[in-house]
GROMACS .gro file of C-alpha atoms in nm:
model
  396
    1UNK     CA    1   0.919  14.854  -6.798
    2UNK     CA    2   0.890  14.519  -6.782
    3UNK     CA    3   0.584  14.570  -6.671
    4UNK     CA    4   0.402  14.783  -6.930
    5UNK     CA    5   0.552  14.530  -7.169
    6UNK     CA    6   0.411  14.250  -7.006
    7UNK     CA    7   0.090  14.422  -6.984
    8UNK     CA    8   0.146  14.504  -7.373
    9UNK     CA    9   0.176  14.170  -7.427
   10UNK     CA   10  -0.159  14.020  -7.202
   11UNK     CA   11  -0.324  14.272  -7.406
   12UNK     CA   12  -0.236  14.151  -7.695
   13UNK     CA   13  -0.323  13.771  -7.595
   14UNK     CA   14  -0.701  13.859  -7.554
   15UNK     CA   15  -0.742  14.039  -7.896
   16UNK     CA   16  -0.510  13.762  -8.090
   17UNK     CA   17  -0.537  13.408  -7.892
   18UNK     CA   18  -0.806  13.314  -8.173
   19UNK     CA   19  -0.646  13.400  -8.495
   20UNK     CA   20  -0.302  13.351  -8.400
   21UNK     CA   21  -0.123  13.025  -8.389
   22UNK     CA   22   0.065  13.140  -8.020
   23UNK     CA   23   0.402  12.960  -7.911
   24UNK     CA   24   0.452  13.117  -7.568
   25UNK     CA   25   0.771  12.873  -7.454
   26UNK     CA   26   0.987  12.667  -7.642
   27UNK     CA   27   1.260  12.396  -7.453
   28UNK     CA   28   1.549  12.229  -7.627
   29UNK     CA   29   1.786  11.990  -7.530
   30UNK     CA   30   2.087  11.904  -7.730
   31UNK     CA   31   2.001  11.938  -8.040
   32UNK     CA   32   2.296  12.050  -8.287
   33UNK     CA   33   2.476  12.303  -8.067
   34UNK     CA   34   2.187  12.402  -7.864
   35UNK     CA   35   2.289  12.200  -7.528
   36UNK     CA   36   1.967  12.370  -7.298
   37UNK     CA   37   1.765  12.668  -7.401
   38UNK     CA   38   1.458  12.749  -7.241
   39UNK     CA   39   1.251  13.004  -7.380
   40UNK     CA   40   0.906  13.222  -7.280
   41UNK     CA   41   0.811  13.402  -7.599
   42UNK     CA   42   0.561  13.740  -7.627
   43UNK     CA   43   0.251  13.720  -7.830
   44UNK     CA   44   0.412  13.891  -8.059
   45UNK     CA   45   0.729  13.729  -8.079
   46UNK     CA   46   1.106  13.812  -8.117
   47UNK     CA   47   1.420  13.873  -8.239
   48UNK     CA   48   1.759  13.694  -8.176
   49UNK     CA   49   2.072  13.838  -8.321
   50UNK     CA   50   2.409  13.675  -8.353
   51UNK     CA   51   2.667  13.638  -8.544
   52UNK     CA   52   2.633  13.346  -8.846
   53UNK     CA   53   2.738  12.978  -8.667
   54UNK     CA   54   2.654  13.058  -8.315
   55UNK     CA   55   2.294  12.837  -8.393
   56UNK     CA   56   2.042  13.102  -8.516
   57UNK     CA   57   1.940  12.872  -8.794
   58UNK     CA   58   1.955  12.591  -8.534
   59UNK     CA   59   1.701  12.705  -8.327
   60UNK     CA   60   1.460  12.792  -8.604
   61UNK     CA   61   1.519  12.461  -8.711
   62UNK     CA   62   1.391  12.270  -8.411
   63UNK     CA   63   1.054  12.458  -8.362
   64UNK     CA   64   0.981  12.422  -8.683
   65UNK     CA   65   1.050  12.031  -8.641
   66UNK     CA   66   0.751  11.999  -8.452
   67UNK     CA   67   0.548  12.129  -8.714
   68UNK     CA   68   0.738  11.920  -9.032
   69UNK     CA   69   0.939  11.632  -8.788
   70UNK     CA   70   1.244  11.654  -8.987
   71UNK     CA   71   1.500  11.866  -9.010
   72UNK     CA   72   1.428  12.128  -9.338
   73UNK     CA   73   1.760  12.130  -9.436
   74UNK     CA   74   1.739  11.743  -9.461
   75UNK     CA   75   1.981  11.686  -9.210
   76UNK     CA   76   1.954  11.289  -9.028
   77UNK     CA   77   1.796  11.293  -8.703
   78UNK     CA   78   2.165  11.152  -8.545
   79UNK     CA   79   2.319  11.423  -8.736
   80UNK     CA   80   2.081  11.716  -8.550
   81UNK     CA   81   2.232  11.549  -8.169
   82UNK     CA   82   2.473  11.731  -8.023
   83UNK     CA   83   2.800  11.523  -8.007
   84UNK     CA   84   2.879  11.287  -7.743
   85UNK     CA   85   2.475  11.289  -7.642
   86UNK     CA   86   2.222  11.015  -7.619
   87UNK     CA   87   1.941  11.218  -7.839
   88UNK     CA   88   1.749  11.525  -7.881
   89UNK     CA   89   1.435  11.691  -7.701
   90UNK     CA   90   1.196  11.956  -7.809
   91UNK     CA   91   0.906  12.110  -7.656
   92UNK     CA   92   0.642  12.352  -7.636
   93UNK     CA   93   0.346  12.460  -7.524
   94UNK     CA   94   0.115  12.638  -7.740
   95UNK     CA   95  -0.225  12.805  -7.864
   96UNK     CA   96  -0.287  12.652  -8.201
   97UNK     CA   97  -0.527  12.806  -8.172
   98UNK     CA   98  -0.637  12.570  -7.863
   99UNK     CA   99  -0.337  12.537  -7.616
  100UNK     CA  100  -0.149  12.185  -7.637
  101UNK     CA  101   0.169  12.079  -7.502
  102UNK     CA  102   0.403  11.945  -7.801
  103UNK     CA  103   0.715  11.769  -7.744
  104UNK     CA  104   0.980  11.517  -8.041
  105UNK     CA  105   1.222  11.301  -7.856
  106UNK     CA  106   1.503  11.123  -8.114
  107UNK     CA  107   1.669  10.862  -7.934
  108UNK     CA  108   2.038  10.819  -8.110
  109UNK     CA  109   2.119  10.416  -7.958
  110UNK     CA  110   1.749  10.290  -8.115
  111UNK     CA  111   1.689  10.546  -8.361
  112UNK     CA  112   1.392  10.591  -8.233
  113UNK     CA  113   1.188  10.879  -8.240
  114UNK     CA  114   0.841  10.967  -8.018
  115UNK     CA  115   0.645  11.244  -8.039
  116UNK     CA  116   0.339  11.294  -7.775
  117UNK     CA  117   0.059  11.560  -7.799
  118UNK     CA  118  -0.051  11.738  -7.475
  119UNK     CA  119   0.133  11.409  -7.299
  120UNK     CA  120   0.030  11.110  -7.521
  121UNK     CA  121   0.239  10.992  -7.727
  122UNK     CA  122   0.130  10.953  -8.110
  123UNK     CA  123   0.064  10.602  -8.283
  124UNK     CA  124   0.169  10.689  -8.604
  125UNK     CA  125   0.463  11.012  -8.660
  126UNK     CA  126   0.171  11.120  -8.901
  127UNK     CA  127  -0.070  11.168  -8.668
  128UNK     CA  128   0.152  11.502  -8.548
  129UNK     CA  129   0.268  11.621  -8.885
  130UNK     CA  130   0.106  11.981  -8.853
  131UNK     CA  131   0.111  12.030  -8.501
  132UNK     CA  132   0.301  12.360  -8.465
  133UNK     CA  133   0.115  12.518  -8.771
  134UNK     CA  134   0.397  12.724  -8.919
  135UNK     CA  135   0.609  12.881  -9.249
  136UNK     CA  136   0.993  12.922  -9.291
  137UNK     CA  137   1.153  13.222  -9.468
  138UNK     CA  138   1.494  13.174  -9.611
  139UNK     CA  139   1.719  13.270  -9.788
  140UNK     CA  140   1.739  12.933  -9.927
  141UNK     CA  141   1.359  12.936 -10.076
  142UNK     CA  142   1.507  13.061 -10.398
  143UNK     CA  143   1.577  12.688 -10.406
  144UNK     CA  144   1.236  12.660 -10.490
  145UNK     CA  145   1.202  12.834 -10.846
  146UNK     CA  146   1.631  12.797 -10.891
  147UNK     CA  147   1.655  12.418 -10.824
  148UNK     CA  148   1.547  12.091 -10.997
  149UNK     CA  149   1.139  11.953 -11.033
  150UNK     CA  150   1.260  11.822 -10.726
  151UNK     CA  151   1.213  12.063 -10.529
  152UNK     CA  152   0.921  12.203 -10.645
  153UNK     CA  153   0.728  11.868 -10.583
  154UNK     CA  154   0.885  11.859 -10.262
  155UNK     CA  155   0.731  12.215 -10.200
  156UNK     CA  156   0.351  12.104 -10.322
  157UNK     CA  157   0.369  11.789 -10.097
  158UNK     CA  158   0.490  11.994  -9.824
  159UNK     CA  159   0.232  12.233  -9.814
  160UNK     CA  160  -0.056  11.986  -9.915
  161UNK     CA  161   0.048  11.707  -9.680
  162UNK     CA  162  -0.008  11.956  -9.386
  163UNK     CA  163  -0.319  12.092  -9.487
  164UNK     CA  164  -0.497  11.750  -9.619
  165UNK     CA  165  -0.493  11.435  -9.450
  166UNK     CA  166  -0.615  11.231  -9.789
  167UNK     CA  167  -0.328  11.362  -9.966
  168UNK     CA  168  -0.126  11.267  -9.704
  169UNK     CA  169  -0.228  10.884  -9.712
  170UNK     CA  170  -0.245  10.887 -10.114
  171UNK     CA  171   0.119  11.056 -10.075
  172UNK     CA  172   0.289  10.823  -9.809
  173UNK     CA  173   0.116  10.475 -10.003
  174UNK     CA  174   0.237  10.589 -10.361
  175UNK     CA  175   0.615  10.639 -10.174
  176UNK     CA  176   0.604  10.258 -10.057
  177UNK     CA  177   0.419  10.152 -10.386
  178UNK     CA  178   0.686  10.332 -10.608
  179UNK     CA  179   0.959  10.188 -10.420
  180UNK     CA  180   0.868   9.868 -10.380
  181UNK     CA  181   0.802   9.912 -10.789
  182UNK     CA  182   1.175   9.991 -10.832
  183UNK     CA  183   1.336   9.788 -10.628
  184UNK     CA  184   1.163   9.501 -10.848
  185UNK     CA  185   1.264   9.675 -11.128
  186UNK     CA  186   1.635   9.674 -11.025
  187UNK     CA  187   1.580   9.261 -10.960
  188UNK     CA  188   1.444   9.284 -11.308
  189UNK     CA  189   1.809   9.382 -11.467
  190UNK     CA  190   1.988   9.145 -11.266
  191UNK     CA  191   1.763   8.847 -11.366
  192UNK     CA  192   1.547   8.697 -11.569
  193UNK     CA  193   1.192   8.853 -11.436
  194UNK     CA  194   0.829   8.848 -11.505
  195UNK     CA  195   0.630   9.180 -11.603
  196UNK     CA  196   0.394   9.029 -11.282
  197UNK     CA  197   0.642   9.102 -11.030
  198UNK     CA  198   0.681   9.437 -11.128
  199UNK     CA  199   0.308   9.458 -11.244
  200UNK     CA  200   0.205   9.390 -10.924
  201UNK     CA  201   0.280   9.711 -10.766
  202UNK     CA  202   0.126   9.939 -11.038
  203UNK     CA  203  -0.228   9.957 -10.926
  204UNK     CA  204  -0.168  10.086 -10.618
  205UNK     CA  205   0.062  10.359 -10.776
  206UNK     CA  206  -0.241  10.456 -10.997
  207UNK     CA  207  -0.450  10.437 -10.776
  208UNK     CA  208  -0.275  10.680 -10.548
  209UNK     CA  209  -0.112  10.883 -10.766
  210UNK     CA  210  -0.392  10.993 -10.914
  211UNK     CA  211  -0.520  11.139 -10.578
  212UNK     CA  212  -0.171  11.338 -10.569
  213UNK     CA  213  -0.191  11.458 -10.918
  214UNK     CA  214  -0.585  11.557 -10.878
  215UNK     CA  215  -0.444  11.755 -10.556
  216UNK     CA  216  -0.200  11.930 -10.686
  217UNK     CA  217  -0.335  12.041 -11.016
  218UNK     CA  218  -0.655  12.162 -10.827
  219UNK     CA  219  -0.455  12.402 -10.562
  220UNK     CA  220  -0.214  12.503 -10.812
  221UNK     CA  221  -0.520  12.614 -11.031
  222UNK     CA  222  -0.678  12.786 -10.731
  223UNK     CA  223  -0.409  12.910 -10.562
  224UNK     CA  224  -0.164  13.047 -10.950
  225UNK     CA  225  -0.409  13.399 -10.940
  226UNK     CA  226  -0.272  13.470 -10.657
  227UNK     CA  227   0.071  13.408 -10.703
  228UNK     CA  228   0.062  13.634 -11.032
  229UNK     CA  229  -0.078  13.934 -10.777
  230UNK     CA  230   0.198  13.867 -10.499
  231UNK     CA  231   0.440  13.886 -10.728
  232UNK     CA  232   0.349  14.160 -10.905
  233UNK     CA  233   0.298  14.351 -10.554
  234UNK     CA  234   0.669  14.247 -10.414
  235UNK     CA  235   0.781  14.441 -10.751
  236UNK     CA  236   0.763  14.238 -11.077
  237UNK     CA  237   0.694  14.414 -11.359
  238UNK     CA  238   0.584  14.145 -11.605
  239UNK     CA  239   0.335  13.831 -11.540
  240UNK     CA  240   0.420  13.566 -11.301
  241UNK     CA  241   0.258  13.240 -11.320
  242UNK     CA  242   0.232  12.927 -11.220
  243UNK     CA  243   0.120  12.601 -11.403
  244UNK     CA  244   0.108  12.213 -11.295
  245UNK     CA  245   0.299  12.026 -11.536
  246UNK     CA  246   0.165  11.645 -11.554
  247UNK     CA  247   0.073  11.494 -11.908
  248UNK     CA  248  -0.220  11.316 -11.663
  249UNK     CA  249  -0.335  11.673 -11.493
  250UNK     CA  250  -0.638  11.680 -11.739
  251UNK     CA  251  -0.706  11.293 -11.806
  252UNK     CA  252  -1.070  11.240 -11.701
  253UNK     CA  253  -1.022  10.856 -11.625
  254UNK     CA  254  -0.715  10.971 -11.465
  255UNK     CA  255  -0.678  10.603 -11.227
  256UNK     CA  256  -0.691  10.404 -11.551
  257UNK     CA  257  -0.515  10.664 -11.789
  258UNK     CA  258  -0.214  10.671 -11.545
  259UNK     CA  259  -0.216  10.224 -11.493
  260UNK     CA  260  -0.202  10.230 -11.848
  261UNK     CA  261   0.142  10.452 -11.904
  262UNK     CA  262   0.280  10.213 -11.572
  263UNK     CA  263   0.187   9.949 -11.836
  264UNK     CA  264   0.319  10.128 -12.177
  265UNK     CA  265   0.674  10.203 -12.002
  266UNK     CA  266   0.697   9.854 -11.815
  267UNK     CA  267   0.987   9.737 -12.106
  268UNK     CA  268   1.169  10.037 -12.086
  269UNK     CA  269   1.173  10.046 -11.688
  270UNK     CA  270   1.263   9.663 -11.597
  271UNK     CA  271   1.583   9.746 -11.861
  272UNK     CA  272   1.651  10.056 -11.663
  273UNK     CA  273   1.561  10.006 -11.323
  274UNK     CA  274   1.338  10.288 -11.328
  275UNK     CA  275   0.988  10.415 -11.293
  276UNK     CA  276   0.977  10.692 -11.580
  277UNK     CA  277   0.633  10.801 -11.548
  278UNK     CA  278   0.359  10.952 -11.264
  279UNK     CA  279   0.343  11.191 -11.016
  280UNK     CA  280   0.725  11.191 -10.921
  281UNK     CA  281   0.798  11.321 -11.254
  282UNK     CA  282   0.558  11.600 -11.244
  283UNK     CA  283   0.696  11.970 -11.184
  284UNK     CA  284   0.572  12.317 -11.090
  285UNK     CA  285   0.639  12.524 -11.336
  286UNK     CA  286   0.673  12.894 -11.235
  287UNK     CA  287   0.712  13.188 -11.533
  288UNK     CA  288   0.741  13.527 -11.598
  289UNK     CA  289   0.585  13.633 -11.905
  290UNK     CA  290   0.568  13.280 -12.023
  291UNK     CA  291   0.962  13.244 -11.991
  292UNK     CA  292   1.051  12.964 -11.743
  293UNK     CA  293   1.202  13.190 -11.489
  294UNK     CA  294   1.428  12.873 -11.365
  295UNK     CA  295   1.636  12.919 -11.670
  296UNK     CA  296   1.595  13.296 -11.727
  297UNK     CA  297   1.480  13.474 -11.437
  298UNK     CA  298   1.742  13.699 -11.253
  299UNK     CA  299   1.844  13.599 -10.898
  300UNK     CA  300   1.627  13.871 -10.753
  301UNK     CA  301   1.312  13.782 -10.979
  302UNK     CA  302   1.383  13.398 -10.816
  303UNK     CA  303   1.343  13.497 -10.497
  304UNK     CA  304   1.068  13.706 -10.539
  305UNK     CA  305   0.873  13.419 -10.695
  306UNK     CA  306   0.985  13.235 -10.409
  307UNK     CA  307   0.902  13.437 -10.134
  308UNK     CA  308   0.539  13.471 -10.317
  309UNK     CA  309   0.527  13.068 -10.279
  310UNK     CA  310   0.603  13.119  -9.917
  311UNK     CA  311   0.327  13.327  -9.873
  312UNK     CA  312   0.068  13.095 -10.045
  313UNK     CA  313   0.166  12.813  -9.822
  314UNK     CA  314   0.072  13.069  -9.506
  315UNK     CA  315  -0.199  13.160  -9.654
  316UNK     CA  316  -0.323  12.736  -9.704
  317UNK     CA  317  -0.210  12.652  -9.381
  318UNK     CA  318  -0.428  12.944  -9.187
  319UNK     CA  319  -0.744  12.815  -9.392
  320UNK     CA  320  -0.693  12.526  -9.244
  321UNK     CA  321  -0.557  12.597  -8.890
  322UNK     CA  322  -0.839  12.849  -8.921
  323UNK     CA  323  -0.539  13.102  -8.766
  324UNK     CA  324  -0.225  13.272  -8.879
  325UNK     CA  325   0.034  13.054  -8.864
  326UNK     CA  326   0.379  13.131  -8.662
  327UNK     CA  327   0.634  13.305  -8.872
  328UNK     CA  328   0.983  13.195  -8.857
  329UNK     CA  329   1.227  13.408  -9.051
  330UNK     CA  330   1.543  13.295  -9.147
  331UNK     CA  331   1.758  13.651  -9.193
  332UNK     CA  332   1.482  13.608  -9.537
  333UNK     CA  333   1.533  13.992  -9.648
  334UNK     CA  334   1.952  13.906  -9.663
  335UNK     CA  335   1.956  13.905 -10.041
  336UNK     CA  336   1.668  14.128 -10.151
  337UNK     CA  337   1.721  14.511 -10.196
  338UNK     CA  338   1.531  14.731  -9.971
  339UNK     CA  339   1.257  14.836 -10.165
  340UNK     CA  340   1.142  14.429 -10.181
  341UNK     CA  341   1.190  14.346  -9.858
  342UNK     CA  342   0.956  14.633  -9.793
  343UNK     CA  343   0.685  14.516  -9.991
  344UNK     CA  344   0.654  14.212  -9.824
  345UNK     CA  345   0.674  14.304  -9.487
  346UNK     CA  346   0.330  14.520  -9.559
  347UNK     CA  347   0.184  14.231  -9.746
  348UNK     CA  348   0.297  14.035  -9.445
  349UNK     CA  349   0.124  14.258  -9.181
  350UNK     CA  350  -0.162  14.363  -9.417
  351UNK     CA  351  -0.293  13.981  -9.413
  352UNK     CA  352  -0.218  14.019  -8.979
  353UNK     CA  353   0.109  14.004  -8.894
  354UNK     CA  354   0.146  13.580  -8.701
  355UNK     CA  355   0.372  13.547  -8.406
  356UNK     CA  356   0.700  13.641  -8.585
  357UNK     CA  357   1.087  13.513  -8.513
  358UNK     CA  358   1.315  13.657  -8.693
  359UNK     CA  359   1.702  13.568  -8.635
  360UNK     CA  360   1.984  13.812  -8.817
  361UNK     CA  361   2.327  13.854  -8.755
  362UNK     CA  362   2.320  14.253  -8.686
  363UNK     CA  363   2.071  14.486  -8.501
  364UNK     CA  364   2.104  14.739  -8.821
  365UNK     CA  365   1.928  14.396  -9.011
  366UNK     CA  366   1.579  14.423  -8.855
  367UNK     CA  367   1.371  14.571  -9.069
  368UNK     CA  368   1.180  14.897  -8.940
  369UNK     CA  369   0.858  14.686  -8.923
  370UNK     CA  370   0.987  14.432  -8.693
  371UNK     CA  371   1.177  14.662  -8.436
  372UNK     CA  372   0.911  14.646  -8.194
  373UNK     CA  373   0.944  14.259  -8.162
  374UNK     CA  374   1.187  14.236  -7.780
  375UNK     CA  375   1.528  14.122  -7.909
  376UNK     CA  376   1.748  13.834  -7.780
  377UNK     CA  377   2.149  13.739  -7.840
  378UNK     CA  378   2.284  13.427  -7.921
  379UNK     CA  379   2.637  13.280  -7.921
  380UNK     CA  380   2.771  12.949  -7.898
  381UNK     CA  381   2.419  12.842  -7.852
  382UNK     CA  382   2.333  12.980  -7.582
  383UNK     CA  383   2.047  13.224  -7.587
  384UNK     CA  384   2.023  13.552  -7.379
  385UNK     CA  385   1.858  13.867  -7.341
  386UNK     CA  386   1.941  14.200  -7.509
  387UNK     CA  387   1.584  14.367  -7.452
  388UNK     CA  388   1.381  14.352  -7.231
  389UNK     CA  389   1.527  14.036  -6.968
  390UNK     CA  390   1.122  13.933  -6.898
  391UNK     CA  391   1.093  13.667  -7.180
  392UNK     CA  392   1.398  13.473  -7.090
  393UNK     CA  393   1.329  13.170  -6.765
  394UNK     CA  394   1.627  13.043  -6.637
  395UNK     CA  395   1.575  12.717  -6.469
  396UNK     CA  396   1.746  12.616  -6.173
   0.00000   0.00000   0.00000
């Protein structure tokens, strides 16, 4: 049986190696409750079955860490390290779509993180951002729609930083200068300060902020029709739309307009110790029949819109990488009715389903379209084969 499956996997390798991001092997040490994991994965992917609290999501989090170099659950690196250990280490052998070895390690004592690609340490962490093109679908994605504007800004920042180096550079510089201006504003509230001590940071904020606004607005404009189509196919009866909300989105001399806005609000900012204008205050508005889905949408409508956003993320990564990204599915259909879940899976398959790692609490939760995937079980952080055994490699 293993021989036949291995043959099928090899044939799939040949057919899809240039079209898919493929995770061949992952090694995890002391990441949350995952003490030691060494796993070989078939080209199609695998399903991991296990009760809640045993490490299913931790496993996906470790893999996705190789993409975004931080926890998608906003945990600090020291909190990702297993209790009473010196640090964690995650490594992968992958085709992205060419073959690469990717590794990241964190030392608890020094709080230092090191990333290496093909054995060479990345001089800057940002150089390794997006090393393993992948998209994570999770029930918590509903917060993209139901949550605060910060959730949607973070979504835009992630998608664009992973696929546009100019945007990443602007984002890093904007955040750094915003922190410095806000620090100057807080000092101004405690003692007499001149406008110049605050204004000195504003030209850089205007320069980099205008790039963020321009890139976000363009991406939303280019993808809004597809967002509408995806939501309709998932099952929404009304017209779902997205719109980038910024007072500067349509400005022609955007940098100059933004610089003037900082100047206009400076006195207010100095009184309150906070920068009140800029792309860090913008929003991605999601509507259904022109009504704000955050305020008026049902839970099902919000989840459908969130999944459509993740599909757009996958499409953007695919365009950048030239290959189908790795799909990490954290029981994503748990909160959806069977009809919507089936439609979503069909839509993913139509695009050419990438290598898929699905985690679910029970085998009965595996969607019919993914029943073909090899199965593993996880208990107390230990991963073992359910069927078949050849995908788990035990090291001495």
